[in-house]
C-alpha positions as a LaTeX table, in Angstrom:
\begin{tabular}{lrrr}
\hline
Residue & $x$ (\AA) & $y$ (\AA) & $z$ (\AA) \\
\hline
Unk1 & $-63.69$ & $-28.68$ & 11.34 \\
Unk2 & $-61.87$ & $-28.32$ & 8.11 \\
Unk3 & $-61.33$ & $-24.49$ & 8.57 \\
Unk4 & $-59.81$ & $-25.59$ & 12.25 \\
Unk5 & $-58.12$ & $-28.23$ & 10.55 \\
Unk6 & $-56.29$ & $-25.76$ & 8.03 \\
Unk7 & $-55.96$ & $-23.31$ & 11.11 \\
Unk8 & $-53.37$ & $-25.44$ & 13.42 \\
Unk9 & $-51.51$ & $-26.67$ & 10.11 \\
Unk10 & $-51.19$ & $-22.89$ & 9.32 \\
Unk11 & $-49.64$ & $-22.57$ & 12.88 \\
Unk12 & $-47.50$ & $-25.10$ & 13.30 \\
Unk13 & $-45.56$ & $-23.80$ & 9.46 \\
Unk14 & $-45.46$ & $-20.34$ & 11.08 \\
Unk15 & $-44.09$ & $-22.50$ & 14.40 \\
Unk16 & $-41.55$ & $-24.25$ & 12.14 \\
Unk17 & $-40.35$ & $-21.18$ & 9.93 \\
Unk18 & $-39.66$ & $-18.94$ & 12.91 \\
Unk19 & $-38.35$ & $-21.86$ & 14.53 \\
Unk20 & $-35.72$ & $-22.50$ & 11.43 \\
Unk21 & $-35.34$ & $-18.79$ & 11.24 \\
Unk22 & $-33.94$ & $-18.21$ & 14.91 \\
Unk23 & $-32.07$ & $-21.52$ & 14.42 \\
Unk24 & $-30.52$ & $-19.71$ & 11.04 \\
Unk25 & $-29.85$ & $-16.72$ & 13.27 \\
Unk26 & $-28.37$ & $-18.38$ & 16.02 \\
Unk27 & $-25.66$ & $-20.31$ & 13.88 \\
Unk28 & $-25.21$ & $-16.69$ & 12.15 \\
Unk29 & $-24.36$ & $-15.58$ & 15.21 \\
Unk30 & $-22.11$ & $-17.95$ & 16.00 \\
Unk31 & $-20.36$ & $-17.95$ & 13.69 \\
Unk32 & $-18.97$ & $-14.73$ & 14.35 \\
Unk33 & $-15.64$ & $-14.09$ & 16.55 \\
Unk34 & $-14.82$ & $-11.55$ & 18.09 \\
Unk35 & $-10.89$ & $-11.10$ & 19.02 \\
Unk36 & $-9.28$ & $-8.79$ & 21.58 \\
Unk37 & $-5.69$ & $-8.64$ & 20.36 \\
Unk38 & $-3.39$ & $-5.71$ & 22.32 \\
Unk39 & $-6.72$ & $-3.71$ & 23.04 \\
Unk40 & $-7.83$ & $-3.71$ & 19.51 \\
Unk41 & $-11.21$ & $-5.56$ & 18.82 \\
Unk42 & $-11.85$ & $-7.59$ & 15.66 \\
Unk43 & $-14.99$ & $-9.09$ & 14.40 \\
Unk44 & $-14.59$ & $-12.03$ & 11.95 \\
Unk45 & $-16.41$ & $-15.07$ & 10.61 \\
Unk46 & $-15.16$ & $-18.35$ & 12.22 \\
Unk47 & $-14.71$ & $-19.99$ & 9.02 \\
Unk48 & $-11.97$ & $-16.88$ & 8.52 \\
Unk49 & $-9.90$ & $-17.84$ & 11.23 \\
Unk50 & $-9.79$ & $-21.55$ & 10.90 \\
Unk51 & $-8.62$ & $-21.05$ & 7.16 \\
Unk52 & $-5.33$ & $-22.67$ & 8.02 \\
Unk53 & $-5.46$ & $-26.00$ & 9.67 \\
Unk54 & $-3.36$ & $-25.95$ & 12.75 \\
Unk55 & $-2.67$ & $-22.10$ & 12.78 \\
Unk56 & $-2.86$ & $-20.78$ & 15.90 \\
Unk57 & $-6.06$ & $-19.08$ & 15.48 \\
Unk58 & $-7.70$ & $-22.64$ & 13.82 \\
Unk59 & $-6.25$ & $-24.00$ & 17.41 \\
Unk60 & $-8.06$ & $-21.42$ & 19.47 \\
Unk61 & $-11.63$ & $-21.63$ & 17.87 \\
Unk62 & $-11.50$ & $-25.76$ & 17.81 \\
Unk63 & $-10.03$ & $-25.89$ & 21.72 \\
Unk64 & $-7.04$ & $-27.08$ & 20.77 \\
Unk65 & $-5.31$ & $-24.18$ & 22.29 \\
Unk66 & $-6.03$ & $-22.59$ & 25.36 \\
Unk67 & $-7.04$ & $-18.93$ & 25.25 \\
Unk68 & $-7.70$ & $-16.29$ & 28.33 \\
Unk69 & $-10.78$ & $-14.19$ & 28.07 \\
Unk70 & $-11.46$ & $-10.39$ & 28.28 \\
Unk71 & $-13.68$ & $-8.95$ & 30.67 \\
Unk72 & $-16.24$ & $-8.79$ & 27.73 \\
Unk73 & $-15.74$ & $-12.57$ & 26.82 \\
Unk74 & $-13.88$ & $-11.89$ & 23.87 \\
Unk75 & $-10.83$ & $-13.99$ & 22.86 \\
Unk76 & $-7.75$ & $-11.97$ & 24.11 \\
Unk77 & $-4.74$ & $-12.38$ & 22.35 \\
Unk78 & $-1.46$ & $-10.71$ & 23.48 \\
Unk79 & 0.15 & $-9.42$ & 20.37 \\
Unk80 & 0.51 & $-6.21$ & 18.73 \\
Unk81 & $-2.99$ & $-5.12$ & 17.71 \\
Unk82 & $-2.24$ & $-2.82$ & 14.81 \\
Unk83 & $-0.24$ & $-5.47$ & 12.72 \\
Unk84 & $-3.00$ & $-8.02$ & 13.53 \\
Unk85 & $-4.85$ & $-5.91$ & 10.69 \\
Unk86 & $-2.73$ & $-7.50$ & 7.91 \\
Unk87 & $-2.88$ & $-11.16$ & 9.86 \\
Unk88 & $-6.30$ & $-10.77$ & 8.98 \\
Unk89 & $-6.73$ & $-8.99$ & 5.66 \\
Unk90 & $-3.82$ & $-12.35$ & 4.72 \\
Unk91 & $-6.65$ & $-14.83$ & 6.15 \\
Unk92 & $-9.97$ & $-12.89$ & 4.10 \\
Unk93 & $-8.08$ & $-12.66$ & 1.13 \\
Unk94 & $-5.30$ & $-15.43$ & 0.66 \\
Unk95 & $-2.32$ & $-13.19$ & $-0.77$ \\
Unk96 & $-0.19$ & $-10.31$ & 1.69 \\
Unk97 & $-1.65$ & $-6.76$ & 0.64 \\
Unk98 & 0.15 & $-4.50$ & 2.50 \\
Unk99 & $-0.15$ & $-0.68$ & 2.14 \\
Unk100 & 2.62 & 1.63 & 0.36 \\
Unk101 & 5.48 & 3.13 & 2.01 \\
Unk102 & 4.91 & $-0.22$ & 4.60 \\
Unk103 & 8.17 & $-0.51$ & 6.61 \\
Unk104 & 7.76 & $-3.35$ & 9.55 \\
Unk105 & 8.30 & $-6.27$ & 7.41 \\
Unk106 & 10.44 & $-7.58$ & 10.55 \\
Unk107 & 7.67 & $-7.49$ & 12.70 \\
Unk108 & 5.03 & $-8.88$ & 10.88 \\
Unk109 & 7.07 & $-11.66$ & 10.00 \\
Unk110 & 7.03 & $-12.46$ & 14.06 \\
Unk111 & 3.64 & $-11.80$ & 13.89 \\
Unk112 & 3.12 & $-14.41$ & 11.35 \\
Unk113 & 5.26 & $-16.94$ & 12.95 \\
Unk114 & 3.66 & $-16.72$ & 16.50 \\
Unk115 & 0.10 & $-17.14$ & 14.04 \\
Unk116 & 2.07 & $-20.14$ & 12.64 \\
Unk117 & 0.85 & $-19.20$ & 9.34 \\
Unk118 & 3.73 & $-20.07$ & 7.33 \\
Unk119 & 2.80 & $-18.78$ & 4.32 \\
Unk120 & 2.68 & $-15.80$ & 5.38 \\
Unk121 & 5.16 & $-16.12$ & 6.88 \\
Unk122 & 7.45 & $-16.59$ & 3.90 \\
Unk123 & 5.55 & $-13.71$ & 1.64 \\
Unk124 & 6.84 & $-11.18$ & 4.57 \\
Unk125 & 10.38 & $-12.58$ & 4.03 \\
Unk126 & 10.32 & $-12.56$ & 0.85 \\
Unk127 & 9.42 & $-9.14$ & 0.20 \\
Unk128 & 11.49 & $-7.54$ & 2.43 \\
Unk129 & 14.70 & $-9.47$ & 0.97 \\
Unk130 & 13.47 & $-7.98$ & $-2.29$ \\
Unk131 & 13.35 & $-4.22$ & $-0.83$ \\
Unk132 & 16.86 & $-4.93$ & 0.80 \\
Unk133 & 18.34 & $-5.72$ & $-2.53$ \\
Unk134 & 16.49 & $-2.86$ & $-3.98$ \\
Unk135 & 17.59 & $-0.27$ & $-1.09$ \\
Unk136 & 21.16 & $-1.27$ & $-1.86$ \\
Unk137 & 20.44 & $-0.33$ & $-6.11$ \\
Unk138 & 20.75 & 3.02 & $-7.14$ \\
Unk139 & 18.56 & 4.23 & $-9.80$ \\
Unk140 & 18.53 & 7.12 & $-11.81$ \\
Unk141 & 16.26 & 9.42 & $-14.49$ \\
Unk142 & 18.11 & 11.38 & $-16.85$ \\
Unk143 & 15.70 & 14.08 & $-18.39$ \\
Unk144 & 17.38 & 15.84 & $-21.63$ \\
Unk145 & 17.19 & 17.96 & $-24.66$ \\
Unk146 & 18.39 & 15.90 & $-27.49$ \\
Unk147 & 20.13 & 18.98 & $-29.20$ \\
Unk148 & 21.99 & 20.40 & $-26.11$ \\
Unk149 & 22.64 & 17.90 & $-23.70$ \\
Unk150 & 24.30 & 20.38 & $-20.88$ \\
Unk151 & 20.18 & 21.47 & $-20.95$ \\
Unk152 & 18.88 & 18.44 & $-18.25$ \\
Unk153 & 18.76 & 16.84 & $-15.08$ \\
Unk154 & 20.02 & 12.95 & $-13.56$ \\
Unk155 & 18.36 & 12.50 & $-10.41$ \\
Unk156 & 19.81 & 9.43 & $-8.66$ \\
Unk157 & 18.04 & 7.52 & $-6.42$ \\
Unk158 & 17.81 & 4.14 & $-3.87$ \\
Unk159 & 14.30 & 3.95 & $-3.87$ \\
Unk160 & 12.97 & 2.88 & $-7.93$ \\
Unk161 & 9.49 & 3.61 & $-6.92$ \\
Unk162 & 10.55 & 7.60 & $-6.36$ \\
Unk163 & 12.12 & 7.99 & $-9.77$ \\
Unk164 & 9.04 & 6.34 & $-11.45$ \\
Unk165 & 7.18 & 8.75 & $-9.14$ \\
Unk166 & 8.90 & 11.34 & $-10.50$ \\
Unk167 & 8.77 & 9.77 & $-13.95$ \\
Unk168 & 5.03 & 9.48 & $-14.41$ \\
Unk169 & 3.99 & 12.64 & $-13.25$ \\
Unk170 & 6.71 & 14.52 & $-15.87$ \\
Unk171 & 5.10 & 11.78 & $-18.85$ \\
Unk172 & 2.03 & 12.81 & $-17.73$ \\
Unk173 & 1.93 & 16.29 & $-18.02$ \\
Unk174 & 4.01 & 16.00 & $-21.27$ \\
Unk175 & 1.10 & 14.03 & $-23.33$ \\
Unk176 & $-1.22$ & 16.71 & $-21.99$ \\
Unk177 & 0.97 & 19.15 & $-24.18$ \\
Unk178 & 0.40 & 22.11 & $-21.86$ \\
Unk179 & 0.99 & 25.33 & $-22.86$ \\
Unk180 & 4.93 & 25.76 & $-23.13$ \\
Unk181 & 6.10 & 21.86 & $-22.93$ \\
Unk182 & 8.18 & 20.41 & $-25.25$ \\
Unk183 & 5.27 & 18.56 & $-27.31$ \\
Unk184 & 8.06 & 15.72 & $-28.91$ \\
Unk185 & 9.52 & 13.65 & $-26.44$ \\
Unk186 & 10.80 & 9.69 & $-26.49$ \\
Unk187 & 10.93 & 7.73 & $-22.92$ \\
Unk188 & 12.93 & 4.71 & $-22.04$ \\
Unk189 & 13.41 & 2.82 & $-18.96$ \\
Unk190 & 15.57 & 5.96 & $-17.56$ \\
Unk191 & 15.45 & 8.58 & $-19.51$ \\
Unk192 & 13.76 & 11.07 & $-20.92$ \\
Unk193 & 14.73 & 13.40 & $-23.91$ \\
Unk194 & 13.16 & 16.06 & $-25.27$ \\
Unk195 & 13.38 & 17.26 & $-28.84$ \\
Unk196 & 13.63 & 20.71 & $-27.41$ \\
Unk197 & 13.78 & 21.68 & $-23.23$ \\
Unk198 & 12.21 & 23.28 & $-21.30$ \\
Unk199 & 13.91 & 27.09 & $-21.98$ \\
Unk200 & 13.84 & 29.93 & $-19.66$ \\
Unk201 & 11.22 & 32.19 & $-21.90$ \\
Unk202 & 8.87 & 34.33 & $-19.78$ \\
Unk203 & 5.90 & 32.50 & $-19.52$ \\
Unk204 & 7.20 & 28.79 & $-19.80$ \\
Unk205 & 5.40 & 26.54 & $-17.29$ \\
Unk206 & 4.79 & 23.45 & $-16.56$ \\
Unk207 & 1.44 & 21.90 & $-14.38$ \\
Unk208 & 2.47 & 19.28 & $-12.05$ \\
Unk209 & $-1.66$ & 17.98 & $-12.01$ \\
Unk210 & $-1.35$ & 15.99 & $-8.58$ \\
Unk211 & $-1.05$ & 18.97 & $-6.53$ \\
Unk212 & $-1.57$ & 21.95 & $-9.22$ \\
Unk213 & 1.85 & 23.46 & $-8.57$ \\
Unk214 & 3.35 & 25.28 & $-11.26$ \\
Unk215 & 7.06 & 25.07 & $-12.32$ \\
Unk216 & 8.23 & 27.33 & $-14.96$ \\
Unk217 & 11.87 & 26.36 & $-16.47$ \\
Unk218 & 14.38 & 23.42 & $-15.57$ \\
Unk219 & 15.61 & 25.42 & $-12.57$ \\
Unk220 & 11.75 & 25.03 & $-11.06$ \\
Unk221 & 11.73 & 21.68 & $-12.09$ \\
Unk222 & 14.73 & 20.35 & $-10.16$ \\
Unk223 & 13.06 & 22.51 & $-6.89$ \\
Unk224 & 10.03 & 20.48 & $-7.36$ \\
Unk225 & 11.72 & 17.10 & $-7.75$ \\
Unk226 & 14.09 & 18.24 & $-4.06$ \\
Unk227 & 10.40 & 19.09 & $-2.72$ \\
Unk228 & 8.58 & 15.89 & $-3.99$ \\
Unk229 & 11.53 & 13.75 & $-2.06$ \\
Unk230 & 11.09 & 15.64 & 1.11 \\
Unk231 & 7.30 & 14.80 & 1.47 \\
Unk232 & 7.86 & 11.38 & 0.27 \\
Unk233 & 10.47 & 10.71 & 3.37 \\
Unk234 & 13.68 & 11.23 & 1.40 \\
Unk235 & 16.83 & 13.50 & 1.55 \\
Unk236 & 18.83 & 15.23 & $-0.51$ \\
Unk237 & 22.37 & 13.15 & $-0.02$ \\
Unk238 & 24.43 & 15.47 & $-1.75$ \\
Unk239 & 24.45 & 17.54 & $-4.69$ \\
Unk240 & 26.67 & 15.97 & $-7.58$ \\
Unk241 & 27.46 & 19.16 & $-8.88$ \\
Unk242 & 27.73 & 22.19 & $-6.92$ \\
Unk243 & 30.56 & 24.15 & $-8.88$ \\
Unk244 & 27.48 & 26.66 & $-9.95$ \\
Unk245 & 27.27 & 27.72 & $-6.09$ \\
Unk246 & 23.48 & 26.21 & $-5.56$ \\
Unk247 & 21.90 & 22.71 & $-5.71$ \\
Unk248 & 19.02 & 23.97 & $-7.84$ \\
Unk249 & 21.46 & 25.19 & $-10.55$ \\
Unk250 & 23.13 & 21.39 & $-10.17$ \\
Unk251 & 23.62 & 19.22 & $-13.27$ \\
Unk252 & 22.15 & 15.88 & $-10.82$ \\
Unk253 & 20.44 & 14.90 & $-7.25$ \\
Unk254 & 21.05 & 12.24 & $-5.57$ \\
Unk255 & 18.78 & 11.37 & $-2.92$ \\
Unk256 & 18.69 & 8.41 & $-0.31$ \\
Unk257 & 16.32 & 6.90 & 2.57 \\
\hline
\end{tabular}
């Protein structure tokens, strides 16, 4: 009797455990969302979308607002479904990380509004004031030899984040102290100056380690810095010095966006 006794009491915990374990699973499942916004499909975590009292999304998943239904019974939002990416990355992590080179602040501040996520909202704004302003600055590197300063470059640009491009890569290499750089150099916030250039010896090069391209002698340098702004989306505005009859022989570049 005892033995039967421990037998059904053995039973009923298994009954009770799977019964608290599909229960566990259920609400697991719940708790996930999936969103059709534009075409694009989006699994999240409720608790993810209702971050924001009285968003829009917080209004969909409570039933305070009204949404239509895909064939598939998911949520279907009409909105662009690429931006919605950064709508949620904003929600999952609380700050706007948006990827380099990003360029539709305008629309994902619409986005944000019609989300009624206002702080959002307000991040968008405020970073694309801050790239206006900056689009309007022009910035400049000067690299020179501190003994002959007719031996350099100035390249002058709109965009700060291509002349510290440009800046790095040339610091870089020069604390590597390649074979035929200028081993002394001091940098400030513009410029560069060498205690002695870059000459036009046979054999002079310098390693660009990004891409492994090799530029031997100023000339070389100022091609790679005309190349580097084409990939990155720029061009070459004008030549501030072309008395010498070619832009790579200039004494400055000045590039725009």
């Amino acid at each position: 009797m005892e033995r039967k006794g421990s037998r059904r009491e053995n039973e009923c915990e298994e009954k009770n455990s799977n019964s608290e374990s599909s229960e566990l699973d259920k609400d697991y499942k719940t708790s996930l969302i999936t969103l059709n916004v534009g075409g694009y499909l989006y699994i999240t975590q409720k608790q993810t979308l209702t971050k924001y009292p009285d968003s829009f999304l917080e209004g969909i998943i409570n039933g305070r607002i009204m949404c239509p239904f895909d064939a598939d019974g998911h949520y279907f939002i009409d909105r662009d479904g690429l931006l919605f990416r950064h709508i949620l990355n904003f929600l999952r992590n609380g700050e706007l990380l948006l990827p380099e080179g990003f360029r539709e602040n305008q629309l994902l501040a619409q986005e944000a509004e019609f989300f009624q996520l206002k702080v959002l909202s307000e991040a968008v704004k405020s970073r694309w004031e801050k790239e206006q302003i900056a689009s309007r600055e022009t910035t400049f590197l000067e690299i020179t030899d501190s003994h002959d300063r007719s031996q350099g470059l100035r390249i002058f640009c709109n965009a700060p984040e291509f002349i510290a491009k440009i800046k790095s890569r040339i610091v870089l290499v020069s604390k590597s102290r390649l074979d035929g750089f200028p081993e002394e150099f001091s940098v400030s916030s513009n410029i560069i100056q060498f205690k002695y250039f870059i000459k036009s010896e046979n054999g002079t090069r310098l390693v660009l380690k990004e891409d492994n391209t090799f530029v031997c002698t100023l000339e070389t340098l100022k091609f790679e810095a005309i190349m580097t702004a084409l990939k990155c989306g720029f061009r070459l505005l004008t030549s501030l010095d072309c008395s010498r009859g070619s832009i790579v022989h200039s004494d400055a570049l000045h590039f725009i966006k």
